[in-house]
Coordinates of C-alpha atoms (C1' of nucleotides) in Angstrom, one line a residue:
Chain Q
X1 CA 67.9 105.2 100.2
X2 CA 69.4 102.2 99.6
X3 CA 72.8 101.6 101.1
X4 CA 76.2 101.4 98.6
X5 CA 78.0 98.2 98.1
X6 CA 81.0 100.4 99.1
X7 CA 79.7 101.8 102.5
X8 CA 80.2 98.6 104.6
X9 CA 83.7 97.1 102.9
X10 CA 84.7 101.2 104.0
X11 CA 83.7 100.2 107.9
X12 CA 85.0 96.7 107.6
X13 CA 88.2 98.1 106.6
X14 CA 88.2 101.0 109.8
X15 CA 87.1 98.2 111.9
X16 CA 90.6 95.9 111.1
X17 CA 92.7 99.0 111.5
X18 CA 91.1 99.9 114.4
X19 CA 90.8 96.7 115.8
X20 CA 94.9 96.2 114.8
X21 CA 94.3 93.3 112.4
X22 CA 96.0 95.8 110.0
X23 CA 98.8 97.2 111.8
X24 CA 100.2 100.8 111.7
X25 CA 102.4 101.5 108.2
X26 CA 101.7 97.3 107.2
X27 CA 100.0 97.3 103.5
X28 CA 96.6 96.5 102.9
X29 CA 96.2 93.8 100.2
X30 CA 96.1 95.1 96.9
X31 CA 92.7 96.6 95.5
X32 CA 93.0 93.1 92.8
X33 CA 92.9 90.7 95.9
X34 CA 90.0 92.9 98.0
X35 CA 87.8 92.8 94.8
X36 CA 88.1 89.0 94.9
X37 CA 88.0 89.1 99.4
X38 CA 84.6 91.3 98.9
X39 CA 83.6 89.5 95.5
X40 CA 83.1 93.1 93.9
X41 CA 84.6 94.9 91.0
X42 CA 88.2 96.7 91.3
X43 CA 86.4 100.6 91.0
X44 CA 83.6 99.8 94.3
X45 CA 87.2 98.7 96.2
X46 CA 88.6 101.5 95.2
X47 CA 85.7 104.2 95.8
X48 CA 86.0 102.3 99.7
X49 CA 89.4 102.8 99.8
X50 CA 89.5 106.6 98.6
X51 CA 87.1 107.1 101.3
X52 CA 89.9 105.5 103.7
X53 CA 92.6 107.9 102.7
X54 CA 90.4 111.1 102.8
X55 CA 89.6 110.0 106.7
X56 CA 93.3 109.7 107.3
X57 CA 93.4 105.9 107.9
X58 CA 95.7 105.0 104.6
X59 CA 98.1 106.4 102.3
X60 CA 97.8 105.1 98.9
X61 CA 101.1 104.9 97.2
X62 CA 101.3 104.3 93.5
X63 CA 103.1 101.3 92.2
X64 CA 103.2 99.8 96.0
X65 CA 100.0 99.9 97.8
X66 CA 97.8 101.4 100.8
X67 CA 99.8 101.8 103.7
X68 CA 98.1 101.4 107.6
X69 CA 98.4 105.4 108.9
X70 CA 98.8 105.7 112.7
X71 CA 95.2 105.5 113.1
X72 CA 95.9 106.6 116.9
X73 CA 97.3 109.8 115.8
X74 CA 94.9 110.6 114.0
X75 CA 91.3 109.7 116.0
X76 CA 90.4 112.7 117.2
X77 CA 87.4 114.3 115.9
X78 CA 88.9 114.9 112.5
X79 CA 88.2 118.6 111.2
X80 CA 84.6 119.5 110.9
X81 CA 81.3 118.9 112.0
X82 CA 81.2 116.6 115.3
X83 CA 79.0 118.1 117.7
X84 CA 79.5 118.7 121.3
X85 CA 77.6 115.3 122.0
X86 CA 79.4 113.3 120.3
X87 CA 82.8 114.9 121.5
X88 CA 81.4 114.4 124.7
X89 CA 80.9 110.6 124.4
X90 CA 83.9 110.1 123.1
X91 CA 86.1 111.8 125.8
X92 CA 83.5 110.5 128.2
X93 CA 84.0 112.9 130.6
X94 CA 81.2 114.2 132.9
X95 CA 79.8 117.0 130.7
X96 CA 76.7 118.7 131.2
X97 CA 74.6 121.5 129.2
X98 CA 72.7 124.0 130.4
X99 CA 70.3 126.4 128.3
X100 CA 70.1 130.1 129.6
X101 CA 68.4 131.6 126.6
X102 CA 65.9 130.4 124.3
X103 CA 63.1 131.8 122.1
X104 CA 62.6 133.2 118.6
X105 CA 63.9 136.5 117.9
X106 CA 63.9 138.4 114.6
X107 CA 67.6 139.2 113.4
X108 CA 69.6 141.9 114.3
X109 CA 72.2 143.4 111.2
X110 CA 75.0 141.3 111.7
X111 CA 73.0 138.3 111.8
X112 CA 70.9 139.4 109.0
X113 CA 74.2 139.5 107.5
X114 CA 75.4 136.2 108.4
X115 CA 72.6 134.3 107.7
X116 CA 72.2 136.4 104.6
X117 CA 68.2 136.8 105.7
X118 CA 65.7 139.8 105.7
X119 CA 64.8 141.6 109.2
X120 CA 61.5 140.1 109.1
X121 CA 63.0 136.3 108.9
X122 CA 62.2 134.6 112.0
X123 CA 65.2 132.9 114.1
X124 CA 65.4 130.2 117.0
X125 CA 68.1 131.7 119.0
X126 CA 69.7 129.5 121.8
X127 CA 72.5 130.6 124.6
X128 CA 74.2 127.3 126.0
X129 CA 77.3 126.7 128.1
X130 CA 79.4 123.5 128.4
X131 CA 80.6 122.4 131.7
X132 CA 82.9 119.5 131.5
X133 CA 84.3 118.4 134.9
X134 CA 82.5 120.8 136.9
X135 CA 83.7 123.7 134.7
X136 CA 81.9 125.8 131.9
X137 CA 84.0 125.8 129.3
X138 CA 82.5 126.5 126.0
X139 CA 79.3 128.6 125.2
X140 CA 77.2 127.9 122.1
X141 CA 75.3 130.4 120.7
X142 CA 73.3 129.2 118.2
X143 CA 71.1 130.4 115.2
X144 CA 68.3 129.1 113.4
X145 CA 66.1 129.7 110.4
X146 CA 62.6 128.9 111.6
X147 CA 61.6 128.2 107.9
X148 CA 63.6 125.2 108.4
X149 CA 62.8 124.2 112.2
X150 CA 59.3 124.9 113.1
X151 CA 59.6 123.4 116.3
X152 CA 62.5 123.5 119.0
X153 CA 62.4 122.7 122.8
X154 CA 64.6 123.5 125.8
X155 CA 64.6 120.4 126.5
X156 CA 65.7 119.3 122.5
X157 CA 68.2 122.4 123.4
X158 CA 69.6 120.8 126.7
X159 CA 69.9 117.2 124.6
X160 CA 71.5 117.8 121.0
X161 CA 70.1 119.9 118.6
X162 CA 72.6 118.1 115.8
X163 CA 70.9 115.1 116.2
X164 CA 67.0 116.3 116.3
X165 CA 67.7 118.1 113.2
X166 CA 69.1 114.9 111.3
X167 CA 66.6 112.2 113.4
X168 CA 63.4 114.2 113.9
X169 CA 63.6 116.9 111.2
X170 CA 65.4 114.7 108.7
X171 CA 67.6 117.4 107.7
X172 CA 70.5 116.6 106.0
X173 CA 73.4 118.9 107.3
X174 CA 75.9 118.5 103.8
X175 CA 79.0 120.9 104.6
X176 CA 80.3 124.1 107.1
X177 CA 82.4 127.1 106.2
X178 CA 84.4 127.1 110.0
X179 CA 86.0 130.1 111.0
X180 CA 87.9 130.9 114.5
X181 CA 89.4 134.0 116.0
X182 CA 90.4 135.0 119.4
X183 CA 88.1 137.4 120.5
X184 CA 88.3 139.8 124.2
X185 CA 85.7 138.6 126.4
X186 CA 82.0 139.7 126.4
X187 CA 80.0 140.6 129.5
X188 CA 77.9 137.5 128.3
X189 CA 80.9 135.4 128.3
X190 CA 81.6 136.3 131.8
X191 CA 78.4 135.6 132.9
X192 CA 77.8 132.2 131.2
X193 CA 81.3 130.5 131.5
X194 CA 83.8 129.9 134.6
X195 CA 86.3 132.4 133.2
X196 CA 89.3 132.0 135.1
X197 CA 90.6 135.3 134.4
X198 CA 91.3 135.0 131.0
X199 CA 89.7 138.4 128.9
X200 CA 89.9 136.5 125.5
X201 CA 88.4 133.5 124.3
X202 CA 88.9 131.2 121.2
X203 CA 85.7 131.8 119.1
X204 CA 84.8 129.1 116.3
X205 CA 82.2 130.5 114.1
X206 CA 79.9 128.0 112.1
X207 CA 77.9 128.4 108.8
X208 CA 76.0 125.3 108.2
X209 CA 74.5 124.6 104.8
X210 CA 72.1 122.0 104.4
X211 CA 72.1 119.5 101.1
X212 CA 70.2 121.8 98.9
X213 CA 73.0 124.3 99.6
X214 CA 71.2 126.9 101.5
X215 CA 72.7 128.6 104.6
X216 CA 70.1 127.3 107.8
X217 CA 72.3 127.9 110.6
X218 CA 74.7 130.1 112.1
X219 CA 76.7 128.8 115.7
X220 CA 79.5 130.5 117.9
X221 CA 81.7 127.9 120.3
X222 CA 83.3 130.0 122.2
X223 CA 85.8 128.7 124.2
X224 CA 88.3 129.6 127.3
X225 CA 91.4 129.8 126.1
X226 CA 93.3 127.4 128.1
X227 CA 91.2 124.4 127.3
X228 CA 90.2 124.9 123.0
X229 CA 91.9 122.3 120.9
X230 CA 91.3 121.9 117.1
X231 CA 92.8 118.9 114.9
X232 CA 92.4 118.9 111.3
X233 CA 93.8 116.1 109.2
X234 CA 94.5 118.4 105.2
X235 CA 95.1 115.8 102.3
X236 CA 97.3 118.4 100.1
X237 CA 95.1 120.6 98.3
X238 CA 94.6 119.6 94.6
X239 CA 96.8 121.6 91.8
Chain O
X1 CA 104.1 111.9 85.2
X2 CA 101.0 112.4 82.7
X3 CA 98.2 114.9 83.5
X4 CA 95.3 113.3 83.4
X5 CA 91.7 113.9 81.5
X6 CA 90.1 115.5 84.4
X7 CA 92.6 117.8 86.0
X8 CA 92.0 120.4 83.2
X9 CA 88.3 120.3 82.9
X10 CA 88.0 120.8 86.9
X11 CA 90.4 123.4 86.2
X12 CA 88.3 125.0 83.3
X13 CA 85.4 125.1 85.1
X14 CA 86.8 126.5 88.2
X15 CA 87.7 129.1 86.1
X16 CA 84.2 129.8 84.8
X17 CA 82.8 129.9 88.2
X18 CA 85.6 132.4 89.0
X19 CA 85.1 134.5 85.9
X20 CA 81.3 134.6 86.5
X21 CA 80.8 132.2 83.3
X22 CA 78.5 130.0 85.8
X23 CA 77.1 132.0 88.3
X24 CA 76.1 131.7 92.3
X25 CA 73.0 129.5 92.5
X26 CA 72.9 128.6 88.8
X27 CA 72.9 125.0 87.7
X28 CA 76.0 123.4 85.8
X29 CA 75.1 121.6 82.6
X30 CA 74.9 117.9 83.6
X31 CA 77.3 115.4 83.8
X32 CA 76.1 114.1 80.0
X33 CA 76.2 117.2 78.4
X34 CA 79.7 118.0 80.0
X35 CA 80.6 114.8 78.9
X36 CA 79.7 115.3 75.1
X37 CA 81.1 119.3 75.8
X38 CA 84.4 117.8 76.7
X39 CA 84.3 114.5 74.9
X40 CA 85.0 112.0 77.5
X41 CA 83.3 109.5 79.3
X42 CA 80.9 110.5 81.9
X43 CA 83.0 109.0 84.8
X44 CA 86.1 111.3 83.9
X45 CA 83.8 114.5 84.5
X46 CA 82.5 113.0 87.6
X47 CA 86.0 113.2 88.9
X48 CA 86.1 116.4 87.9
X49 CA 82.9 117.5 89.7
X50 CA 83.9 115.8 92.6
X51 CA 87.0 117.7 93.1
X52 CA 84.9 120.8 92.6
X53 CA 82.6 119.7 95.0
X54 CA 85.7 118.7 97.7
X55 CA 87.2 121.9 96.8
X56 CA 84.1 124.1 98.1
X57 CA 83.2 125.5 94.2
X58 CA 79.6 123.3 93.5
X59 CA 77.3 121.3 95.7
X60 CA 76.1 117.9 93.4
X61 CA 72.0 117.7 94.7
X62 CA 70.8 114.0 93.6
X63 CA 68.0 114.5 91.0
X64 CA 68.6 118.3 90.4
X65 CA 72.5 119.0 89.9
X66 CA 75.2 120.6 90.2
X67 CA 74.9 124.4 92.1
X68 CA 77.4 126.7 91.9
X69 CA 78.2 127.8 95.3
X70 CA 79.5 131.4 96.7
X71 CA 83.7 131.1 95.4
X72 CA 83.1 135.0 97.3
X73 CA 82.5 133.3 100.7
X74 CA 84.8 130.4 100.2
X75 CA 87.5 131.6 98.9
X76 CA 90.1 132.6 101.8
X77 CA 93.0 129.9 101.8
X78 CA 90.7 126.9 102.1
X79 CA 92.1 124.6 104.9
X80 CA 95.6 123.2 105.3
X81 CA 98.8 123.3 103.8
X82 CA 99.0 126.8 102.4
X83 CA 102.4 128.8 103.1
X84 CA 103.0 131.5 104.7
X85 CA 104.4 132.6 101.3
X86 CA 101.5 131.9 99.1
X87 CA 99.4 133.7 101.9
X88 CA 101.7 136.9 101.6
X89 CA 100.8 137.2 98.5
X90 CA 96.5 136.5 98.4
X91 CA 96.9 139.2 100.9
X92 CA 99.2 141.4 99.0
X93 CA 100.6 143.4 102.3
X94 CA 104.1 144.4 103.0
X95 CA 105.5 141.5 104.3
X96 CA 108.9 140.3 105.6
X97 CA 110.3 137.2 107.4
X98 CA 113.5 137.3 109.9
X99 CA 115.5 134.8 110.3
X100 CA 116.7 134.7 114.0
X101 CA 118.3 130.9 114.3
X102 CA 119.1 128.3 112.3
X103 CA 121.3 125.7 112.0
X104 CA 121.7 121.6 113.1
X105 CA 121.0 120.0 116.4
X106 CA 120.5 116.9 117.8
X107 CA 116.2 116.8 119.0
X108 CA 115.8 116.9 122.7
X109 CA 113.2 114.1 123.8
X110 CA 109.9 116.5 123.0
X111 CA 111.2 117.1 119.4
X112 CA 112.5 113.0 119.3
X113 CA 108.9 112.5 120.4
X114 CA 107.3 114.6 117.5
X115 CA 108.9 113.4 114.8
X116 CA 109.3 109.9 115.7
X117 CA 113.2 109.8 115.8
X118 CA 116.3 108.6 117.7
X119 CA 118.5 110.5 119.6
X120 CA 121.2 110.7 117.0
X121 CA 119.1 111.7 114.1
X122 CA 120.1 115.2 112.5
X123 CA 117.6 118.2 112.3
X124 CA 117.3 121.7 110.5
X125 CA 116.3 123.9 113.2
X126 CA 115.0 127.4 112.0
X127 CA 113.4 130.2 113.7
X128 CA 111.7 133.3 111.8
X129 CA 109.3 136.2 112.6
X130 CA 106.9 137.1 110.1
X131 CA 106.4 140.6 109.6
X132 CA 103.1 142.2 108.9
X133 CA 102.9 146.0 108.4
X134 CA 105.8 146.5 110.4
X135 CA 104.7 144.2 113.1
X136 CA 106.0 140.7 113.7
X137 CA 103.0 139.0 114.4
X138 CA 104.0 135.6 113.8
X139 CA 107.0 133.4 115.2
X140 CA 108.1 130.1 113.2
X141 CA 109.6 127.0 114.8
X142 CA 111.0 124.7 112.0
X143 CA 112.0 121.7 112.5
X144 CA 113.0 119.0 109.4
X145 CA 114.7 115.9 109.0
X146 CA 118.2 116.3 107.6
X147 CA 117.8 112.9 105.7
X148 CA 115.9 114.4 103.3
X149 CA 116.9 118.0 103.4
X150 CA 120.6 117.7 103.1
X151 CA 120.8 121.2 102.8
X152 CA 119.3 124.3 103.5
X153 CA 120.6 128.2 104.1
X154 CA 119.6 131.1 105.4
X155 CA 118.7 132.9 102.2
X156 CA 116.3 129.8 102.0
X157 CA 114.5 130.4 104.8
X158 CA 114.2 134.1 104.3
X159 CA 112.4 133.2 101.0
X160 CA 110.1 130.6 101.3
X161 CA 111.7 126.6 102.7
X162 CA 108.4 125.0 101.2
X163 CA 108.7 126.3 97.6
X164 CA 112.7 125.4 97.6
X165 CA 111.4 121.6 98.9
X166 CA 108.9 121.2 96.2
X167 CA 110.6 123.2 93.5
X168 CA 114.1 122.1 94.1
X169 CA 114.2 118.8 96.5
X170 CA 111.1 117.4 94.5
X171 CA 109.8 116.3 97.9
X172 CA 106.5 115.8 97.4
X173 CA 103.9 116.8 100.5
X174 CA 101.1 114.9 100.7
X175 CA 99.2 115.6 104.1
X176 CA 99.5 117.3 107.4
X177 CA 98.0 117.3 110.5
X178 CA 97.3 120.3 112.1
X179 CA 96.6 121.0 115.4
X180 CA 95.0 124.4 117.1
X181 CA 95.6 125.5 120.7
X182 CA 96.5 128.3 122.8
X183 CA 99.6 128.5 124.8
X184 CA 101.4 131.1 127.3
X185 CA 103.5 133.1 125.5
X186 CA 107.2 132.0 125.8
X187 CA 110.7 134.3 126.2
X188 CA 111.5 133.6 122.8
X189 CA 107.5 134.7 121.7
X190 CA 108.1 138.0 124.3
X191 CA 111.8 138.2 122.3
X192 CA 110.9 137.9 118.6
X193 CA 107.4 139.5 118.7
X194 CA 105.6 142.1 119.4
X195 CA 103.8 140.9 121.5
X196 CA 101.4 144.1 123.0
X197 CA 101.0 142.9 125.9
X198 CA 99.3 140.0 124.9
X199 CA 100.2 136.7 127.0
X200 CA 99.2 134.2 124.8
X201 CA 99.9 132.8 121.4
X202 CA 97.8 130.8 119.2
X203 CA 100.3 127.9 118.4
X204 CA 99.4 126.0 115.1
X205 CA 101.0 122.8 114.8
X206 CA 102.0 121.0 112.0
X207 CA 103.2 117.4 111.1
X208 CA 104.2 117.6 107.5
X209 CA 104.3 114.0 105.8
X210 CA 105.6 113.2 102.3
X211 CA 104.3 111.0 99.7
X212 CA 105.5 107.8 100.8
X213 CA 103.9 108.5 104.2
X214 CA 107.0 109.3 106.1
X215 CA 107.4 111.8 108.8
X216 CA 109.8 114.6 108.0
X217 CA 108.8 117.6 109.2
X218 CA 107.2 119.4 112.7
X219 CA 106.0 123.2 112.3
X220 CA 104.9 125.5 115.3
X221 CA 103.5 128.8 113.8
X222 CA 102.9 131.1 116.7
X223 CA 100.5 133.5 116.4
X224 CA 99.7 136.8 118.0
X225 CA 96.1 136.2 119.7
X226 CA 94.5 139.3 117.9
X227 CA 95.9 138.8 114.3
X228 CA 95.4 134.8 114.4
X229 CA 92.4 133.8 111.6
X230 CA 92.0 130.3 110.2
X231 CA 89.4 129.1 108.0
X232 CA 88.4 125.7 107.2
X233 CA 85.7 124.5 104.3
X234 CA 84.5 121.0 106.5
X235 CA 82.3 118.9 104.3
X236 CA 80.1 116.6 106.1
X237 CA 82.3 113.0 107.6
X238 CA 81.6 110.2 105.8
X239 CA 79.2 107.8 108.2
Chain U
dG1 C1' 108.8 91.5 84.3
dA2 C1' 105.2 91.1 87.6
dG3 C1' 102.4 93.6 90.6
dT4 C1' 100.7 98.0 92.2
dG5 C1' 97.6 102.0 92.1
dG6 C1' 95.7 105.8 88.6
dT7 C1' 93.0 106.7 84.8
dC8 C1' 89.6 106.0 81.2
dT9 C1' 85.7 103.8 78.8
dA10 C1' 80.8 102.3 77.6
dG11 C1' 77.1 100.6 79.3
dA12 C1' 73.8 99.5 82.9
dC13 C1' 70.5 100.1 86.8
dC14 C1' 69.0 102.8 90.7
dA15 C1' 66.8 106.7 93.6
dC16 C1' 65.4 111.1 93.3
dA17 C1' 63.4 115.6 91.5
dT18 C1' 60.6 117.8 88.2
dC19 C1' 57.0 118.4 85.1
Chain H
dA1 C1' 57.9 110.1 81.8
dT2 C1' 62.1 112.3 81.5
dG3 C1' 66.4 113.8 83.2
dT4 C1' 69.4 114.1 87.1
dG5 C1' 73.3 112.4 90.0
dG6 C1' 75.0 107.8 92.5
dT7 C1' 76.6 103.3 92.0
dC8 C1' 78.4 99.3 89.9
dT9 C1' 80.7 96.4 86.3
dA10 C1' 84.4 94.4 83.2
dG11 C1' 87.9 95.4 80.7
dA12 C1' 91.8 98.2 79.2
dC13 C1' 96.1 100.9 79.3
dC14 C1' 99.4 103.6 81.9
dA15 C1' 103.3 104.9 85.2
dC16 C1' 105.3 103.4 89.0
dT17 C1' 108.0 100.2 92.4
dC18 C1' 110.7 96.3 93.4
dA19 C1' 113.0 92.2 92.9

DNA sequence: GAGTGGTCTAGACCACATC
DNA sequence: ATGTGGTCTAGACCACTCA
């Protein structure tokens, strides 16, 4: 897979907002005088800069240009599909997983229903908890087709299982339907996380589809109230 | 403002995927027979397929095409913007807002701090229940910038303030970020909800930003823990 | 009126999937 | 080998903003 011409003019760009060579609500220089900066046709500029706006870093305003956004506003993990790993390094906090449950299992209804598989299907099914400063905040539960992951460790589980998938496995995760509720408490959530006396928690449920568009995994964060936080950055939907 | 070539082909064939034209799993024509279908260029029906593709409808598979996903399993209010009005009605229940306060005020140093302003600058402040089947499960905080709402009512903000700013103001919205977390539940939550003994909200909220990239509006919906739901259709971050 | 971003075209080459 | 979607180009016209 050879790399797009558009790919690194898209980072160069994040890097000189980031970096404050671009300032906050300046104007980038027209998509004319970047063709001629990055000695490439107006339409690759442009398919960079699109990119930019979808990420939240511009706002492209007809007849006047692409104005800077307030990138510090907007850096947190920006809707979607960052794992706990990377979250981690980039609050770079002392964090710490630990696996209590792990094997292959054969479905039960609901998840047969999730995952939209037969009772026979088999599933890697992993129980992990969070702990960030000394607390357990989050547990993962986590379900996978076996079809698609032969192999899985504990200690894979106790690393990232995003990023064996995508480095290991070379599967390409391509979208998520996210859902979250508030859920009361299970006797498993009690046991696995430092509760604090709070009998709900803030449940973000994950389908993950992989390129080919088939459903591969199903994941529950579930998290103590007090510390979830979700940021989404919505470009208006389309009419 | 002319429509352009591809807004009503994506439109066309979202309908075809909705009316079961194109069904789950099947395979749109390709981009050159759409092309010589519609009679356009092959880029204009790219745009088109991307905004499906952005929009949750298809997934484009290099080498194979374009799949038609489940519209079934994506179709809840798909991230974002959506009002509480528009939502009333996808769910068709009996529904009804309160308006408890309203008026001007001069922002206290949180609400200066949210939407960027000084001291001095005028604000709409409104406050509304939402009523669900005879329960008020949700509690709005408003708050808008009176330079470019000069004027708003009550009878406004019992129907719905975002159609009258689109419909009437022509104020354009063009993104939002959102933020998710939980909070204590306030006097004001324990005074204009019904609560059930709930004590805490899910707080949703929302800086509103018009076209030209400007500030103008902070949101606060404040939700009763058991009713809250929010769904969000995440495709994969650009790398 | 000059400059901006938004759209559209026709043609080209590539990497990938399928047969 | 053929067909697919992904990228890139050079040029054109439009609607918009601002001086």
């Amino acid at each position: 897979m050879k790399e797009s011409k558009y790919a690194p003019i898209y980072r160069q760009i994040v890097q000189d907002i980031q970096r404050g060579f671009y300032k906050t609500n300046a104007i980038l220089p027209s998509e004319n005088e970047l063709s001629q900066q990055f000695g490439t046709s107006r339409e690759t500029i442009r398919k960079a800069l699109n990119l930019l706006a979808q990420n939240g870093y511009i706002q492209k305003i007809k007849g006047k240009g692409s104005v800077v956004l307030d990138v510090k506003k907007m850096s947190f993990p920006v809707s979607g599909l960052v794992s706990f790993k990377e979250l981690q390094q980039s609050l770079g906090r002392d964090t710490k997983t630990i696996v209590y449950d792990f094997g292959l299992i054969h479905p039960d209804e609901l998840l047969q229903q999730q995952l939209q598989i037969k009772p026979d299907a088999e599933v890697w099914k992993v129980i992990r908890s969070r702990e960030i400063q000394g607390e357990r905040i989050i547990l993962d539960r986590d379900f996978l087709l076996k079809d698609y992951v032969p192999l899985l460790t504990k200690e894979i589980c106790e690393q990232s299982i995003y990023e064996y998938l995508e480095r290991e496995l070379k599967l390409q995760i391509s979208f998520a339907k996210k859902e979250i509720v508030v859920e009361p408490c299970t006797d498993e959530d009690r046991s696995y996380l430092d509760i604090e006396g709070f009998d709900h928690v803030v449940v973000v449920k994950n389908y993950v589809y992989l390129e080919d568009a088939s459903l591969f995994q199903y994941t529950e964060s579930r998290h103590r109230l007090d510390k979830f936080r979700f940021v989404d950055f919505a470009r208006r939907a389309h009419r």
